PDB file of C-alpha atoms in Angstrom:
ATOM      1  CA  UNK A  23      23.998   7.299  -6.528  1.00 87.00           C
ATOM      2  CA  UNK A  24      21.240   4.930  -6.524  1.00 91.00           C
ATOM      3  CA  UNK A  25      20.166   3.088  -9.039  1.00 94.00           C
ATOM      4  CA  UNK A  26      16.942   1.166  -9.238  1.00 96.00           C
ATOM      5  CA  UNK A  27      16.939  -2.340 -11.132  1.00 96.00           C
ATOM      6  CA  UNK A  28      14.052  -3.590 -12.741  1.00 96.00           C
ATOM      7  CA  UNK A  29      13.837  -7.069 -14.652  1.00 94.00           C
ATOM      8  CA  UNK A  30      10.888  -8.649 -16.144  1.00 91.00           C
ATOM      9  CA  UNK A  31      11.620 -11.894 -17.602  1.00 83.00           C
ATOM     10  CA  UNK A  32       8.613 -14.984 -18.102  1.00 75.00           C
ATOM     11  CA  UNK A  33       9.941 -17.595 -15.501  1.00 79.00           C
ATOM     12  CA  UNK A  34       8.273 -20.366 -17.077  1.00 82.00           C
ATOM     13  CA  UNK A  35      11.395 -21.730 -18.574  1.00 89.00           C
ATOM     14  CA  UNK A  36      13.997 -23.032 -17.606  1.00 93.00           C
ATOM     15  CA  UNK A  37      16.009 -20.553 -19.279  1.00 93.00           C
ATOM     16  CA  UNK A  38      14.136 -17.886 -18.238  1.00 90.00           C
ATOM     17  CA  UNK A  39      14.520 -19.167 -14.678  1.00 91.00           C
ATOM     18  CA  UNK A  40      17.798 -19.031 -14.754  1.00 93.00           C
ATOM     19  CA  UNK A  41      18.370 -15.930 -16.386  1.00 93.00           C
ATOM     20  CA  UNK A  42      16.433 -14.321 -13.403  1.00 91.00           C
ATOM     21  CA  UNK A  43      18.499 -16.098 -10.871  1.00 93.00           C
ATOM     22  CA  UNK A  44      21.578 -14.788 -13.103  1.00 94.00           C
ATOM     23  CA  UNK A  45      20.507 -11.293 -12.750  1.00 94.00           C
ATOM     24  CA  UNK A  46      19.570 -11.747  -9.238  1.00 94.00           C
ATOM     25  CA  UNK A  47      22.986 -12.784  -8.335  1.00 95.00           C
ATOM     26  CA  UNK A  48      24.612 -10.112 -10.319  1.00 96.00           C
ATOM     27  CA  UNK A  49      22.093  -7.426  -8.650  1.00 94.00           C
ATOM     28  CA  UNK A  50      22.518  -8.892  -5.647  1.00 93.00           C
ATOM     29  CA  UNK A  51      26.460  -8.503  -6.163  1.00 93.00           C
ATOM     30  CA  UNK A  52      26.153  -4.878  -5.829  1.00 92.00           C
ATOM     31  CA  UNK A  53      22.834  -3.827  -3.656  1.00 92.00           C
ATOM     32  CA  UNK A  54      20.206  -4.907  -2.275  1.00 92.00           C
ATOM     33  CA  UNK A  55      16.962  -6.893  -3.366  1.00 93.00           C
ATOM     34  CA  UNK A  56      13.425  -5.425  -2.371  1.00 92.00           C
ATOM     35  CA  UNK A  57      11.382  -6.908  -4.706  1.00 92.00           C
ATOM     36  CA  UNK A  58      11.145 -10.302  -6.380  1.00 89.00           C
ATOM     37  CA  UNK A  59      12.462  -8.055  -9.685  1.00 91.00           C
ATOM     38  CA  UNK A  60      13.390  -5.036  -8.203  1.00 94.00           C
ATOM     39  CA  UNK A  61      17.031  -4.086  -7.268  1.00 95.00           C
ATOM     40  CA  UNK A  62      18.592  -1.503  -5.174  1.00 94.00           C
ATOM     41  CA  UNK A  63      21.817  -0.682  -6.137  1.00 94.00           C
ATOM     42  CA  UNK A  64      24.321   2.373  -4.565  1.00 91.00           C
ATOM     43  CA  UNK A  65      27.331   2.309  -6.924  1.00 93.00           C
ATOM     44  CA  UNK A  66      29.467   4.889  -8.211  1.00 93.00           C
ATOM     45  CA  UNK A  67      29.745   5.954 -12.138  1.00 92.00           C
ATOM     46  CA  UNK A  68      32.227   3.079 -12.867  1.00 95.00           C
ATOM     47  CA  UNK A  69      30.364   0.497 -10.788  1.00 95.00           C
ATOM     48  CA  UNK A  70      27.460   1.280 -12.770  1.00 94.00           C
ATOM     49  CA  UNK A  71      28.870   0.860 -16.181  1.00 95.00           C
ATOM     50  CA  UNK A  72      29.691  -2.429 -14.624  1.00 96.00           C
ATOM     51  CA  UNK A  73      26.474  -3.462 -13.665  1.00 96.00           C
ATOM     52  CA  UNK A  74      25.051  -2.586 -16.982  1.00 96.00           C
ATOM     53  CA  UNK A  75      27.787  -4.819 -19.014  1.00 96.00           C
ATOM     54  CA  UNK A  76      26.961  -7.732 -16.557  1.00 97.00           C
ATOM     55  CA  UNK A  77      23.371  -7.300 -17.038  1.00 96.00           C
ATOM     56  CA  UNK A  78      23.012  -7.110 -20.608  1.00 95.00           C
ATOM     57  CA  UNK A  79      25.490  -9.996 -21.210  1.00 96.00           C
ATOM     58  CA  UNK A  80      23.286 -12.132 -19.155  1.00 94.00           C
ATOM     59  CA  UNK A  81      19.502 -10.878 -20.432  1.00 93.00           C
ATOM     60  CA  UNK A  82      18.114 -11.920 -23.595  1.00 91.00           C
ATOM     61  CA  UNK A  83      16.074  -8.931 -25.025  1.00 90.00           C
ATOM     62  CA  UNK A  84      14.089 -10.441 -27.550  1.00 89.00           C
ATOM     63  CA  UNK A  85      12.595 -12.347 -24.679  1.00 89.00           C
ATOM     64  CA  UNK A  86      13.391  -9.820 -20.907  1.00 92.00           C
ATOM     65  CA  UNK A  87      12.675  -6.221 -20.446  1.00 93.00           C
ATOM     66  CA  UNK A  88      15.653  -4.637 -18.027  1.00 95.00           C
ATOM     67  CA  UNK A  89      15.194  -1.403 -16.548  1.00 95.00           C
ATOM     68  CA  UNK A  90      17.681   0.876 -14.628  1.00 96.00           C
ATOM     69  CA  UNK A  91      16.728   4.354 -13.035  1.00 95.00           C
ATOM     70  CA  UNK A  92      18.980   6.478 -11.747  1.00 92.00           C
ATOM     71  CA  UNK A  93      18.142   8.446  -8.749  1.00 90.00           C
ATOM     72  CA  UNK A  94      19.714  11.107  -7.071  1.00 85.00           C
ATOM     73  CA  UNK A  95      17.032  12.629  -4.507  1.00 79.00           C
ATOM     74  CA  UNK A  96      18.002  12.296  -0.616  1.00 81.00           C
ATOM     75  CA  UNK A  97      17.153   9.467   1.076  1.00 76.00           C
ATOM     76  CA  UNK A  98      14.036  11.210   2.736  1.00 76.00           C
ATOM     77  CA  UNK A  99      12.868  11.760  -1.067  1.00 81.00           C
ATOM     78  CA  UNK A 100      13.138   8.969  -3.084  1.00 85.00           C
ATOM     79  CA  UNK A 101      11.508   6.158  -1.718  1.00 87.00           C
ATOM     80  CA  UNK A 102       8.117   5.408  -0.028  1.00 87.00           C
ATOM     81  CA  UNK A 103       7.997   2.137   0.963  1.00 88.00           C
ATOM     82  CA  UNK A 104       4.661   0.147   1.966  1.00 87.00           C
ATOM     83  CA  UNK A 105       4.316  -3.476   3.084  1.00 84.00           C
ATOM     84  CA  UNK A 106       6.003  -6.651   3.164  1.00 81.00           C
ATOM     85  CA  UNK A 107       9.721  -5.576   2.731  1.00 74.00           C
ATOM     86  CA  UNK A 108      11.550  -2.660   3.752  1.00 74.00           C
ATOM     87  CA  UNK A 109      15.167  -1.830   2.339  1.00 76.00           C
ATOM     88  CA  UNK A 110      18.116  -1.007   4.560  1.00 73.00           C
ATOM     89  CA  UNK A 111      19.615   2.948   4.066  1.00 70.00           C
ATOM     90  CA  UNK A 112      23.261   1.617   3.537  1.00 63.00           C
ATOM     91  CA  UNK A 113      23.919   5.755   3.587  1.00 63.00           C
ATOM     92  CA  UNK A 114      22.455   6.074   6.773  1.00 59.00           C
ATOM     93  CA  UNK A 115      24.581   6.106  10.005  1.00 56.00           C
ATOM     94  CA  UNK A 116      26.181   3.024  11.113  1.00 53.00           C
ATOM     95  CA  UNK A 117      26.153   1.908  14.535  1.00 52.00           C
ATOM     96  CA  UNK A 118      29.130   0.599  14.749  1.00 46.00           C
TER      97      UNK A 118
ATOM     98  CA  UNK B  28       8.470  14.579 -11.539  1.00 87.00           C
ATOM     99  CA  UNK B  29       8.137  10.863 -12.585  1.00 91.00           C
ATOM    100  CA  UNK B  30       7.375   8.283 -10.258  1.00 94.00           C
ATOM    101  CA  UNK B  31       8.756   4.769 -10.510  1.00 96.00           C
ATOM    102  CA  UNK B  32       5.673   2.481  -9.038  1.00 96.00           C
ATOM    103  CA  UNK B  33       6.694  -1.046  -8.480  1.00 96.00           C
ATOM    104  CA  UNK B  34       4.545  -3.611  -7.007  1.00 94.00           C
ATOM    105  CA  UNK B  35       4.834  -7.176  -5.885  1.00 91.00           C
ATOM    106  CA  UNK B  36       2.040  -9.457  -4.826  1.00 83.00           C
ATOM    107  CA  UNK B  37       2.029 -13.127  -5.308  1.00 75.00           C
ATOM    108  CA  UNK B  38      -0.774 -13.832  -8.135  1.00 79.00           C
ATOM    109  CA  UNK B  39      -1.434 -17.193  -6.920  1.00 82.00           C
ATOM    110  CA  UNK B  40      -4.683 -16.463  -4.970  1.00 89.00           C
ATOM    111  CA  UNK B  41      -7.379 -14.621  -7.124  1.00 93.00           C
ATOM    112  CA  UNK B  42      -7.018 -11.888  -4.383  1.00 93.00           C
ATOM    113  CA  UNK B  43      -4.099 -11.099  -5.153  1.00 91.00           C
ATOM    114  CA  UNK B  44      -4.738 -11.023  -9.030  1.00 91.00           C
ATOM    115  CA  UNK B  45      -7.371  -8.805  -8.051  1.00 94.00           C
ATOM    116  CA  UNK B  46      -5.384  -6.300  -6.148  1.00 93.00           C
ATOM    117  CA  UNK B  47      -2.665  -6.511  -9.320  1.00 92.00           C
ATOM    118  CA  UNK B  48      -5.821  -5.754 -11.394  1.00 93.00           C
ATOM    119  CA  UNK B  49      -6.686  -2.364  -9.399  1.00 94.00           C
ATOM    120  CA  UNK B  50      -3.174  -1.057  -8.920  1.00 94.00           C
ATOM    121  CA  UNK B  51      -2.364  -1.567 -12.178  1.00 94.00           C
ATOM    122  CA  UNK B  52      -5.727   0.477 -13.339  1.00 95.00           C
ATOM    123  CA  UNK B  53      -5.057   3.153 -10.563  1.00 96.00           C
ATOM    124  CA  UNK B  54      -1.148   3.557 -12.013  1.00 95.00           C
ATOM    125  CA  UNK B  55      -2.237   3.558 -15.912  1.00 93.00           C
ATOM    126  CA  UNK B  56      -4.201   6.475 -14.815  1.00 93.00           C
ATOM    127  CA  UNK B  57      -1.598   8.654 -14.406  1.00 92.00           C
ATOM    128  CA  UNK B  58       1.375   6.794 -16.472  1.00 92.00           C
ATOM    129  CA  UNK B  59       2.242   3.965 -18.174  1.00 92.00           C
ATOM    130  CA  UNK B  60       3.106   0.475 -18.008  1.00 93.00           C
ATOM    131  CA  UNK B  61       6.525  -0.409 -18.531  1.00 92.00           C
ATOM    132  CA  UNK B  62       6.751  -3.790 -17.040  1.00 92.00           C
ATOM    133  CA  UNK B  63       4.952  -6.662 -15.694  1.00 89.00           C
ATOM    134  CA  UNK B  64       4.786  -4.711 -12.269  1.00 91.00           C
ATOM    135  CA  UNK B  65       6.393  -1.496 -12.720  1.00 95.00           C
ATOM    136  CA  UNK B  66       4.534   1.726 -13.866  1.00 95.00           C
ATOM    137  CA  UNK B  67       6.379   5.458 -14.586  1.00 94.00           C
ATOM    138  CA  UNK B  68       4.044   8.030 -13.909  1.00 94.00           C
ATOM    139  CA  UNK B  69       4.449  11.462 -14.904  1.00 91.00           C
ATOM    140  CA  UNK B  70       2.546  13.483 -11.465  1.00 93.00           C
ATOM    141  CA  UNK B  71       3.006  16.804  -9.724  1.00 93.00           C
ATOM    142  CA  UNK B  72       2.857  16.799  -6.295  1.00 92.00           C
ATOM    143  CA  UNK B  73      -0.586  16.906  -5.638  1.00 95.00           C
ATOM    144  CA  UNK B  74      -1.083  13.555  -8.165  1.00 95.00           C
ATOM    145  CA  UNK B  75       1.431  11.556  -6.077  1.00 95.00           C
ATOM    146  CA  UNK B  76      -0.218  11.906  -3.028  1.00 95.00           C
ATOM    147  CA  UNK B  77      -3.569  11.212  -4.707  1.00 96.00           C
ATOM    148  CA  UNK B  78      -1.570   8.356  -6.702  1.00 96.00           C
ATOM    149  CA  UNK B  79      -0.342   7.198  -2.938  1.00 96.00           C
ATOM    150  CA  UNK B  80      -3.394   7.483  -1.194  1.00 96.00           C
ATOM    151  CA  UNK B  81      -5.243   5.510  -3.752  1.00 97.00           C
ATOM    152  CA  UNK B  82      -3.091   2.773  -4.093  1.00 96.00           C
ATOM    153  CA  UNK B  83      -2.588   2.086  -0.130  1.00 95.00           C
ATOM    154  CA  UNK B  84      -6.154   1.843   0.136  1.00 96.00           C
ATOM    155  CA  UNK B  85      -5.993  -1.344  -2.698  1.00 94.00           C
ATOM    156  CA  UNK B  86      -3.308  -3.406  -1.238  1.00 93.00           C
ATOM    157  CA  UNK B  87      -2.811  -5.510   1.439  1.00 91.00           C
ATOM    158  CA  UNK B  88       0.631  -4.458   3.732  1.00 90.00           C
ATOM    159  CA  UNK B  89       0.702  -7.734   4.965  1.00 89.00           C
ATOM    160  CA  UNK B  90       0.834  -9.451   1.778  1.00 89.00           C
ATOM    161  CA  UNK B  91       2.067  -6.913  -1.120  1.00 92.00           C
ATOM    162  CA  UNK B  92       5.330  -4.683  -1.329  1.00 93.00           C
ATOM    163  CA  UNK B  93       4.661  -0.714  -2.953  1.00 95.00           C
ATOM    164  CA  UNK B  94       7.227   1.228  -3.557  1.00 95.00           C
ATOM    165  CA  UNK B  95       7.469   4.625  -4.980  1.00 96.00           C
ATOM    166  CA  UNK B  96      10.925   6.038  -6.244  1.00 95.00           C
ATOM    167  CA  UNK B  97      11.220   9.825  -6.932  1.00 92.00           C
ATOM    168  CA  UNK B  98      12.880  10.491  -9.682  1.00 90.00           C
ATOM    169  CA  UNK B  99      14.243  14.376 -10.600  1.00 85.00           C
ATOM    170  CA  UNK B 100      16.834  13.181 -13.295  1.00 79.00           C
ATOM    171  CA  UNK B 101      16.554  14.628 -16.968  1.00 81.00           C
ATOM    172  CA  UNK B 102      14.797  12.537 -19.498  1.00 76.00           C
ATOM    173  CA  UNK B 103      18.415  11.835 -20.337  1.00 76.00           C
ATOM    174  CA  UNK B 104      19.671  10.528 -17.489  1.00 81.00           C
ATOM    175  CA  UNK B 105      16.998   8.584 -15.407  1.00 85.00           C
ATOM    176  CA  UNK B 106      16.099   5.212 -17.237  1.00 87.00           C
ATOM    177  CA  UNK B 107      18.919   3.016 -19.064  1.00 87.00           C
ATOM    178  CA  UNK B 108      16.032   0.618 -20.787  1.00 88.00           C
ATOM    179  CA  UNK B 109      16.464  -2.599 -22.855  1.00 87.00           C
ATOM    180  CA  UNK B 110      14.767  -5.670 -24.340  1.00 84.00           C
ATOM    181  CA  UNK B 111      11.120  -5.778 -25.146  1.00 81.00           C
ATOM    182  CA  UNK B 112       9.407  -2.404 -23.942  1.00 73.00           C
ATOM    183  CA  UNK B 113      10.671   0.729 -24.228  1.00 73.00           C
ATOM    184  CA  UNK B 114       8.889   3.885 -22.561  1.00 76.00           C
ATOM    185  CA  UNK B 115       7.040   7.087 -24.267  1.00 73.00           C
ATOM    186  CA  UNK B 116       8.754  10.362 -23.039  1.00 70.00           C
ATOM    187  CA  UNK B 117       5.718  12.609 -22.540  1.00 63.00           C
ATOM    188  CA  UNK B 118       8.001  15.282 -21.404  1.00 62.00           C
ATOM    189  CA  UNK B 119       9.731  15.473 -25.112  1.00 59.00           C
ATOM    190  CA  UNK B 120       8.886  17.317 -28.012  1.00 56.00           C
ATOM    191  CA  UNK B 121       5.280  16.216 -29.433  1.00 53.00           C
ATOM    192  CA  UNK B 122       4.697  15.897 -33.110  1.00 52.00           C
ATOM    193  CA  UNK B 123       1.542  17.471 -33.677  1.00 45.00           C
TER     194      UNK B 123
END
């Protein structure tokens, strides 16, 4: 499945800096980034459990707001994409 | 259905403030604001082309990333979310 990360920290600090760039990495780790806080993610049900543990041991949420959506429509469906960045259908055909 | 809007546009010129302004106006229209840059919105099919139409005509492709995600999960299912927002569920029971 798909899952969409959102993260919406204030980058002003330092810490908050580097919490993004934490999350970033850990996002980054598993998908694809399409946004400057947005996430793509295909994992499996364990993978995701995963994500979730790394992402909520690195967020502070008094401070961050972290988002995950699952989505399950077909690749036709679920996304319409406009503008500067496009994301790559990893479930698409390869050519190898 | 709900539709995940998310929207990035650097905020560094005042037009691209503005444009943040207006998409964020057209997307509380039809849902709510859930993060800096992210809106859910609650839409039949009609809406989300309306929702579409309206905010291609506000931003700027060469500057600004849209992206719509479908989303046909239960209420259950579709958004893990933590930290300092946390969504209404229009589709759940009201209290009148």
């Amino acid at each position: 499945m798909l899952i969409i990360v959102t993260y919406d920290v204030s980058t002003e600090t330092p810490a908050g800096r580097r919490r993004l760039r934490r999350v970033a990495r850990i996002c980054e780790g598993m998908g694809q980034r399409v946004q400057k806080s947005v996430f793509e993610c295909q994992v499996n049900e364990m993978q995701y459990e995963q994500l979730e543990r790394a992402l909520l041991a690195e967020i502070d949420e008094q401070e961050d707001s972290l988002r995950l959506y699952r989505i399950t429509e077909t690749a036709q469906l679920r996304v319409r994409q406009y503008g500067t960045y496009r994301s790559v259908d990893y479930e698409g055909p390869l050519i190898a």
